[in-house]
Structure formats: C-alpha cells, structure tokens
Amino acid sequence: MDAPTPAPVLRRRVCYLSGFDPQGPAHYHQLYATQAALQSGVNGWPITVGPRRKAGPHVAWWSVTGEEDGHRTETRYEFLRWDDIVREHWPRGRLALLRSTAWASWRMLRNGVMAYTLRRSWPMFLAMAMPGMLFLALGLGVVLLALLVASLGADGQPLAAIGCLLLGGPLLAWLALVGEARTHMAWLMRSMACLVRQGEDRAPTLEQRLDELAAHVAEALRDPLADEVLVVGHSSGALMAVCVLARALKRVPEPPRPGQAWALLTLGHCSPMLSRQPAAARYRDELRQVALDERLHWLDAGAPPDGCCYALVDPTEGLDVPTGRRPQLVNPRFADAFEPPRYQAVRADKFRCHFQYLMATDRPTRLDYFALTAGSQPFGRRTQALDSVKDYRGFTLLGGPW
C-alpha cells in the first residue's frame, strides 16, 4: 500500500543565517526578491515577495507567497542578523588585514585544520592557503626588489636603481591587488580569523548573539501556525545555524506538533574550519546534538565547483554519529541548471559560484532554493528522492583524513 501523500505546506517559517558578510537584511531581501522573480519564470508558478520588516533588534523578515500546484503557501522568511558582529571582526586597512591573515593562517597551521583540509578537500585548502601564500610571495618580491635596487646603487647606476624602483614598486602593488581580487582574500581571511576566535572561545559577543538567536528559533519551533520550520545556513552561516539550532532544540524538549516538520538546510558549509580545531569542543557537541536529534531532517548541499566550501564532506565526519543520523549530502549539480557557456561563466566566478545556492537557475533544478522556501511541497517530500552522496573522495589527497 502506497504511503499517503503529505498535506501541502500552507504556512512556513524560514530562519536564515548568512555567511560571514557585513551586508545585512536589505541586501539579502533584494537578492531573494530578484532571484525569486527569475526562478518563478523558470518554474512557471508565481512567487511574490513582500517588503522588509523588523521583528526585534536582531531579526528582519519579509513575507513570501508561492502558488505551486494550485496551493497557496505563505512563508515568513526571517533573516537572523549577525552582520554587525561580522563588522566587529572586519579589520580595516591593508596592514590590519595583513596582520589578521598572518595570524589566522598560523593558527590554522598549528591547530591542524590546514593539514586536515589539504588531505580532505584540496580546493578548500587552496582557498585557505592562497592569501597567506600571496602575502609571502609579495614579501619576497619586495625583498628581491630592494636587493636589486641596492645592488644597482652600489654599482654606480643610480638611474637604473631609480627606474627599477619606479617600475617594480607599482608592479608589485598591482599584482597584489589582482591576486587579492581573484582569491577574495579579504573576505576569506576575515572569516577564518573569526572562526579561529570562535573555536578558541574568544568571541563572546558572537556567542551571546547565537544564544539570543536560539531563543528566537525556539519560538519559531513552537509556532502553532507553522506547518514547517526550516533553518537555513549558508557558508559560515551553516556553522552558526548548527549552533543556533542546537541551543534552540535544548529549549524545546517536545516534538513537533502533529502535521508539523522541522528541517535544517546547510549550503556550501565550511564546518571543519571550526570542528577540527582542538579547542572547539562546544561546537562538536552541538554538531553531534543536531545530527542525533530525530525530530529533525538535515540536508547539506555542496557543489564540487564551489571552491569555497568542503563540497560533499559530511559536517559530522569524525564524530560519533551513526550512519543513519548523518546529514543527507546532496550535489546540486549546477552544470544541469544552465546551458554550457553560462555554466562555465558561473563556474569561473568563484564568488558567484559560492552564492549560486541562493540564486536562480536557467533550467528547473533538482535543488531549487525558492521551491524549498516558497513552494507547497514539504521539505522532506521534495528532497527524499535526491541522491545522497556517500563517502565522496573526489578532492582527497594522501589517503584522505587521518
């Protein structure tokens, strides 16, 4: 006998946590509204996005109305703010960024995260190591230029020395700017430094904010009108979503009400940057708690072309989590969502590729963010047929993690 078809979702609450981004709800509201309109045209059913509103000091929200398969779904899309915390961890000026890069890179080398990342996901290792390598190369270039200028001056060639200085100095500066733009160094290094502080319990304002957001999510889980509560985290926001949800679930010991479902969606995660730090015991406990909670369906999406995440690496890897309770790992297959030339352009722009999870596609796609957040099908039903990737080793080196 076939299982009964789940009832459509009439009311949904989405609690979204962005990545390490100083841009706040205004930016993400515009992004969602613009991309939802584009995806609506692809999917053939309307999505209406309402104005942005405020729901307390750390939460903004907007209404989303979807009309899929003859069902009208009302979603309250809530942006859980930590962008002000991000700005506190956003060093200004080149010298401050240099110090932050050197410090964060050294800490990740010492605590073993870099070594783990090299073995488990070499594209992510390149993303983490490239800024430090760029600074080392720049420093070496400066030293070599200084030696050359000094040598020419000692040989009685002052004009040649001045010429080398006038040409070499701007060239090194230009190469540094190009390298920074191509590697998105400023963003990556600031994010990594913040995660080091969080892992070493040196980010008290962030921890306080996570507690405050957990209280809000606990209220959402108890919402008697919501058929579905979906917590979403993108990039380093995936880590924050785990922290917030773990603390919220502790506040809500009861199961979902009949007919209600709870889910976690993590997109482009970088969990090992925190979980693999020896001092980050609290985060590992929260990861384990969320994975083991049977009231929850957890899906993690990671695209191999996204070089700024641990694509298809289980966030709970290395923890004592039974196979049956690990997250459902899904490859969103960006290549299937675009015509080949357009896909190559998306893939070449690593920053865009990292945000593609939240953006419209040119074709209907297997992991449609706007269908998940605005459509009428329950999260579990829409995602149950997606292939769950097991033990992906496409980016491992030296035999994988030890």
C-alpha positions as CSV (number, residue, x, y, z in Angstrom):
1,M,0.0,0.0,0.0
2,D,1.4,3.4,-1.0
3,A,2.1,5.9,1.7
4,P,-0.4,8.8,1.9
5,T,0.6,12.0,0.2
6,P,1.7,14.6,2.8
7,A,-0.5,17.6,3.0
8,P,0.8,20.7,1.3
9,V,2.6,23.3,3.4
10,L,0.2,26.3,3.9
11,R,2.4,28.2,6.3
12,R,6.1,28.0,6.7
13,R,8.8,29.8,8.7
14,V,12.3,30.1,7.4
15,C,15.1,31.2,9.7
16,Y,18.1,32.2,7.5
17,L,21.7,32.8,8.6
18,S,24.0,34.4,6.1
19,G,27.7,33.7,5.8
20,F,30.5,35.9,7.0
21,D,29.1,39.0,5.3
22,P,28.9,42.6,6.6
23,Q,25.9,43.2,4.3
24,G,22.6,43.0,6.3
25,P,19.0,42.2,5.6
26,A,18.5,44.9,3.0
27,H,21.0,43.2,0.6
28,Y,19.6,39.7,1.2
29,H,16.0,40.9,0.8
30,Q,16.8,42.4,-2.5
31,L,18.8,39.3,-3.5
32,Y,15.9,37.0,-2.6
33,A,13.2,39.1,-4.3
34,T,15.2,39.5,-7.5
35,Q,16.2,35.8,-7.8
36,A,12.8,34.6,-6.8
37,A,11.2,36.5,-9.7
38,L,13.7,35.0,-12.1
39,Q,13.2,31.4,-10.8
40,S,9.4,31.9,-10.9
41,G,9.7,32.5,-14.6
42,V,11.7,29.2,-15.0
43,N,9.4,27.1,-12.8
44,G,6.1,28.5,-14.2
45,W,4.4,29.4,-10.9
46,P,4.4,32.8,-9.2
47,I,6.4,33.9,-6.1
48,T,5.5,37.2,-4.5
49,V,7.9,38.8,-2.1
50,G,6.7,41.4,0.4
51,P,8.5,44.4,1.9
52,R,11.2,44.0,4.5
53,R,10.1,44.5,8.1
54,K,11.8,44.4,11.5
55,A,11.0,41.9,14.2
56,G,13.2,42.9,17.1
57,P,16.9,44.1,17.2
58,H,18.4,41.0,15.5
59,V,15.7,39.8,13.2
60,A,14.3,41.2,9.9
61,W,11.6,39.4,7.9
62,W,9.6,39.5,4.7
63,S,6.6,37.6,3.5
64,V,6.8,35.2,0.6
65,T,3.8,33.8,-1.2
66,G,4.1,30.9,-3.5
67,E,1.3,29.3,-5.6
68,E,2.5,25.9,-6.7
69,D,0.2,23.1,-8.0
70,G,-2.9,25.0,-7.0
71,H,-1.8,25.5,-3.4
72,R,-1.0,28.9,-1.8
73,T,1.9,28.8,0.6
74,E,2.6,31.7,2.9
75,T,6.2,31.8,4.2
76,R,7.6,34.1,6.8
77,Y,11.2,34.5,5.8
78,E,13.3,35.6,8.7
79,F,16.9,37.0,8.4
80,L,18.7,36.3,11.7
81,R,21.3,39.0,12.0
82,W,24.9,38.7,12.9
83,D,26.2,41.1,10.2
84,D,27.0,43.7,13.0
85,I,29.2,41.0,14.7
86,V,30.9,40.4,11.3
87,R,31.7,44.1,11.1
88,E,33.4,43.9,14.5
89,H,35.6,41.2,13.0
90,W,36.3,43.1,9.8
91,P,39.8,44.7,10.1
92,R,40.2,47.9,8.1
93,G,43.2,48.8,6.1
94,R,45.9,46.7,4.4
95,L,48.2,46.5,7.4
96,A,45.4,45.3,9.7
97,L,44.4,42.7,7.0
98,L,48.0,41.6,6.7
99,R,48.3,41.0,10.4
100,S,44.9,39.2,10.5
101,T,45.9,37.0,7.6
102,A,49.3,36.0,9.1
103,W,47.7,35.3,12.5
104,A,44.8,33.2,11.2
105,S,47.0,31.3,8.8
106,W,49.5,30.5,11.5
107,R,46.7,29.4,13.9
108,M,45.1,27.1,11.3
109,L,48.5,25.6,10.6
110,R,49.3,25.0,14.3
111,N,45.9,23.5,15.2
112,G,45.9,21.0,12.3
113,V,43.0,22.4,10.3
114,M,45.2,23.2,7.3
115,A,46.6,19.7,7.3
116,Y,43.2,18.1,7.5
117,T,41.9,20.3,4.7
118,L,44.8,19.5,2.4
119,R,44.1,15.8,2.8
120,R,40.3,16.0,2.7
121,S,39.4,18.9,0.3
122,W,42.4,20.3,-1.6
123,P,40.3,23.1,-3.4
124,M,39.3,24.4,0.0
125,F,42.9,24.2,1.1
126,L,43.9,26.4,-1.8
127,A,41.2,28.9,-0.9
128,M,42.5,29.0,2.7
129,A,46.2,29.0,1.9
130,M,46.3,31.2,-1.1
131,P,46.1,34.5,0.8
132,G,49.0,33.6,3.1
133,M,51.0,32.4,0.1
134,L,50.2,35.6,-1.8
135,F,51.5,37.7,1.1
136,L,54.7,35.6,1.3
137,A,55.2,36.0,-2.4
138,L,54.6,39.7,-2.1
139,G,57.1,40.0,0.7
140,L,59.7,38.0,-1.2
141,G,59.1,40.3,-4.2
142,V,59.7,43.4,-2.0
143,V,62.9,41.9,-0.6
144,L,64.2,41.0,-4.1
145,L,63.4,44.4,-5.5
146,A,65.2,46.1,-2.5
147,L,68.3,43.9,-3.1
148,L,68.3,44.8,-6.8
149,V,67.9,48.5,-6.2
150,A,70.7,48.4,-3.6
151,S,72.9,46.4,-5.9
152,L,72.4,48.8,-8.8
153,G,73.1,51.8,-6.5
154,A,76.3,50.2,-5.2
155,D,77.5,49.6,-8.8
156,G,77.1,53.3,-9.5
157,Q,74.0,53.0,-11.6
158,P,71.6,55.3,-9.7
159,L,69.3,55.9,-12.7
160,A,68.8,52.2,-13.2
161,A,68.1,51.8,-9.5
162,I,65.5,54.5,-9.6
163,G,64.0,53.0,-12.7
164,C,63.7,49.6,-11.1
165,L,62.1,51.2,-8.1
166,L,59.6,53.2,-10.1
167,L,58.6,50.2,-12.2
168,G,58.9,47.4,-9.7
169,G,57.0,49.0,-6.8
170,P,53.8,49.7,-8.8
171,L,54.1,46.3,-10.5
172,L,54.2,44.5,-7.1
173,A,51.3,46.6,-5.9
174,W,49.2,45.8,-9.0
175,L,50.0,42.1,-8.7
176,A,48.9,42.2,-5.0
177,L,45.6,43.9,-5.9
178,V,44.9,41.4,-8.8
179,G,45.8,38.4,-6.5
180,E,43.5,39.7,-3.8
181,A,40.6,40.2,-6.2
182,R,41.0,36.8,-7.7
183,T,41.3,35.0,-4.3
184,H,38.7,37.1,-2.4
185,M,41.4,37.2,0.2
186,A,39.9,40.0,2.3
187,W,36.7,38.1,2.9
188,L,38.3,34.7,3.4
189,M,40.9,35.8,5.8
190,R,38.5,37.8,7.9
191,S,36.1,34.9,8.1
192,M,38.9,32.5,9.0
193,A,40.2,34.7,11.8
194,C,36.7,35.0,13.2
195,L,36.3,31.2,13.2
196,V,39.7,30.8,15.0
197,R,38.5,33.2,17.7
198,Q,35.2,31.3,18.0
199,G,36.9,28.0,18.3
200,E,39.2,29.3,21.0
201,D,36.3,30.8,22.9
202,R,37.5,34.4,22.2
203,A,34.3,35.7,20.5
204,P,32.0,36.5,23.5
205,T,29.7,38.9,21.5
206,L,29.2,36.2,18.8
207,E,28.3,33.6,21.4
208,Q,25.9,35.9,23.1
209,R,24.2,36.6,19.7
210,L,23.9,32.9,19.0
211,D,22.1,32.5,22.3
212,E,19.7,35.3,21.5
213,L,19.0,33.9,18.1
214,A,18.5,30.5,19.6
215,A,15.7,31.9,21.7
216,H,14.0,33.2,18.6
217,V,14.3,29.9,16.7
218,A,12.9,28.1,19.8
219,E,9.9,30.4,19.5
220,A,9.6,29.6,15.8
221,L,9.7,25.8,16.5
222,R,6.8,26.3,18.9
223,D,4.8,28.3,16.3
224,P,1.3,26.7,16.3
225,L,0.5,28.1,12.8
226,A,3.7,26.9,11.0
227,D,3.3,23.6,9.1
228,E,7.1,23.6,8.5
229,V,10.0,25.3,10.2
230,L,13.2,25.4,8.1
231,V,16.5,26.7,9.4
232,V,19.0,27.6,6.6
233,G,22.7,28.5,6.9
234,H,25.0,29.4,4.0
235,S,28.8,29.2,4.1
236,S,30.0,30.0,7.6
237,G,26.3,30.7,8.4
238,A,25.9,27.0,8.2
239,L,28.1,26.7,11.3
240,M,26.1,29.4,13.0
241,A,22.8,27.7,12.1
242,V,24.1,24.5,13.7
243,C,24.9,26.4,16.9
244,V,21.6,28.3,17.0
245,L,19.5,25.2,16.2
246,A,21.3,23.1,18.8
247,R,20.6,25.6,21.5
248,A,17.1,26.1,20.4
249,L,16.4,22.4,20.5
250,K,17.5,22.3,24.1
251,R,14.9,24.9,24.9
252,V,12.2,22.8,23.1
253,P,12.1,19.3,24.5
254,E,8.7,18.4,23.0
255,P,8.3,17.0,19.4
256,P,6.8,19.0,16.5
257,R,3.0,19.2,16.8
258,P,1.1,16.7,14.6
259,G,1.4,17.8,10.9
260,Q,4.4,20.0,11.5
261,A,8.0,19.3,10.4
262,W,11.4,20.8,11.3
263,A,14.4,20.8,9.0
264,L,17.9,22.1,8.6
265,L,19.4,23.1,5.2
266,T,23.1,23.9,5.1
267,L,24.6,25.3,1.9
268,G,28.3,25.4,1.0
269,H,29.4,24.7,4.5
270,C,32.9,25.1,5.9
271,S,32.3,23.2,9.2
272,P,35.8,21.7,9.6
273,M,37.3,25.1,9.9
274,L,35.7,25.1,13.3
275,S,35.0,21.5,14.2
276,R,38.6,20.4,13.5
277,Q,40.1,23.0,15.9
278,P,41.1,21.0,19.1
279,A,39.6,23.7,21.3
280,A,36.2,23.8,19.6
281,A,34.6,21.1,21.8
282,R,31.4,23.0,22.2
283,Y,30.8,23.2,18.5
284,R,31.5,19.5,18.1
285,D,29.0,18.8,20.8
286,E,26.4,20.9,19.0
287,L,27.1,19.3,15.7
288,R,26.5,15.9,17.3
289,Q,23.4,17.0,19.1
290,V,21.8,18.4,15.9
291,A,22.7,15.2,13.9
292,L,21.3,12.9,16.6
293,D,18.0,14.8,17.1
294,E,15.4,12.5,15.5
295,R,12.9,15.4,15.3
296,L,14.9,17.0,12.5
297,H,15.7,16.3,8.8
298,W,19.1,17.7,7.9
299,L,20.1,18.2,4.3
300,D,23.6,19.5,3.3
301,A,24.2,20.8,-0.2
302,G,27.7,21.2,-1.5
303,A,28.8,21.7,-5.2
304,P,32.2,20.4,-6.2
305,P,32.8,23.5,-8.4
306,D,32.4,25.7,-5.3
307,G,36.0,26.1,-4.2
308,C,35.0,28.0,-1.0
309,C,33.4,25.1,0.8
310,Y,34.0,21.5,1.8
311,A,31.9,20.1,-1.0
312,L,30.2,16.8,-0.1
313,V,32.2,16.4,3.1
314,D,29.9,15.3,5.9
315,P,29.9,18.0,8.5
316,T,29.8,15.3,11.2
317,E,32.8,13.4,9.9
318,G,35.0,12.3,12.7
319,L,32.2,12.5,15.3
320,D,30.4,9.5,16.9
321,V,27.3,9.8,14.8
322,P,25.6,6.6,13.4
323,T,25.3,6.4,9.6
324,G,21.5,6.6,9.8
325,R,21.7,10.0,11.5
326,R,24.2,11.8,9.3
327,P,23.1,14.6,7.1
328,Q,21.7,13.9,3.6
329,L,24.6,15.1,1.4
330,V,23.4,16.3,-2.0
331,N,25.3,17.6,-5.0
332,P,23.1,20.4,-6.5
333,R,24.6,19.8,-9.9
334,F,25.0,23.4,-11.1
335,A,26.0,22.1,-14.5
336,D,22.5,20.7,-15.1
337,A,20.9,24.1,-14.3
338,F,22.5,26.1,-17.1
339,E,23.4,26.0,-20.7
340,P,27.1,25.0,-21.0
341,P,28.5,28.5,-21.8
342,R,26.6,30.1,-18.9
343,Y,27.6,27.3,-16.6
344,Q,31.3,27.9,-17.4
345,A,30.9,31.6,-16.6
346,V,29.3,30.7,-13.2
347,R,32.0,28.2,-12.5
348,A,34.8,30.6,-13.4
349,D,33.5,33.2,-11.0
350,K,34.2,31.5,-7.7
351,F,32.4,34.2,-5.6
352,R,29.3,33.8,-7.7
353,C,29.6,30.0,-7.6
354,H,29.6,30.1,-3.8
355,F,26.4,32.1,-3.8
356,Q,24.7,30.1,-6.6
357,Y,22.8,28.0,-3.9
358,L,20.7,31.1,-3.2
359,M,20.3,32.2,-6.8
360,A,18.0,31.4,-9.7
361,T,18.9,29.0,-12.5
362,D,18.2,28.9,-16.2
363,R,16.5,25.5,-16.0
364,P,14.4,23.7,-13.4
365,T,16.8,22.2,-10.9
366,R,17.0,19.3,-8.5
367,L,17.7,21.5,-5.6
368,D,15.6,24.7,-6.1
369,Y,16.1,27.1,-3.2
370,F,12.9,29.0,-4.0
371,A,10.8,25.9,-4.2
372,L,12.2,24.7,-0.9
373,T,11.4,28.1,0.8
374,A,8.3,29.2,-1.1
375,G,6.7,26.0,-2.6
376,S,3.9,23.9,-1.3
377,Q,5.7,20.6,-1.0
378,P,7.0,19.7,2.4
379,F,10.8,19.8,2.7
380,G,11.1,16.1,3.3
381,R,9.0,15.0,0.4
382,R,10.7,17.4,-2.0
383,T,14.2,16.2,-1.1
384,Q,13.6,12.5,-0.3
385,A,14.3,11.4,-3.9
386,L,17.6,13.3,-4.2
387,D,20.6,11.0,-4.3
388,S,22.5,11.1,-1.1
389,V,26.3,11.1,-1.7
390,K,28.2,8.6,0.3
391,D,31.9,9.0,1.3
392,Y,32.8,11.4,-1.5
393,R,36.6,11.3,-2.1
394,G,36.9,13.4,-5.2
395,F,39.1,16.0,-3.6
396,T,41.1,13.9,-1.1
397,L,44.9,13.7,-1.1
398,L,47.3,11.3,0.6
399,G,44.7,8.8,1.5
400,G,42.2,11.3,3.0
401,P,41.8,12.3,6.6
402,W,43.9,10.6,9.3
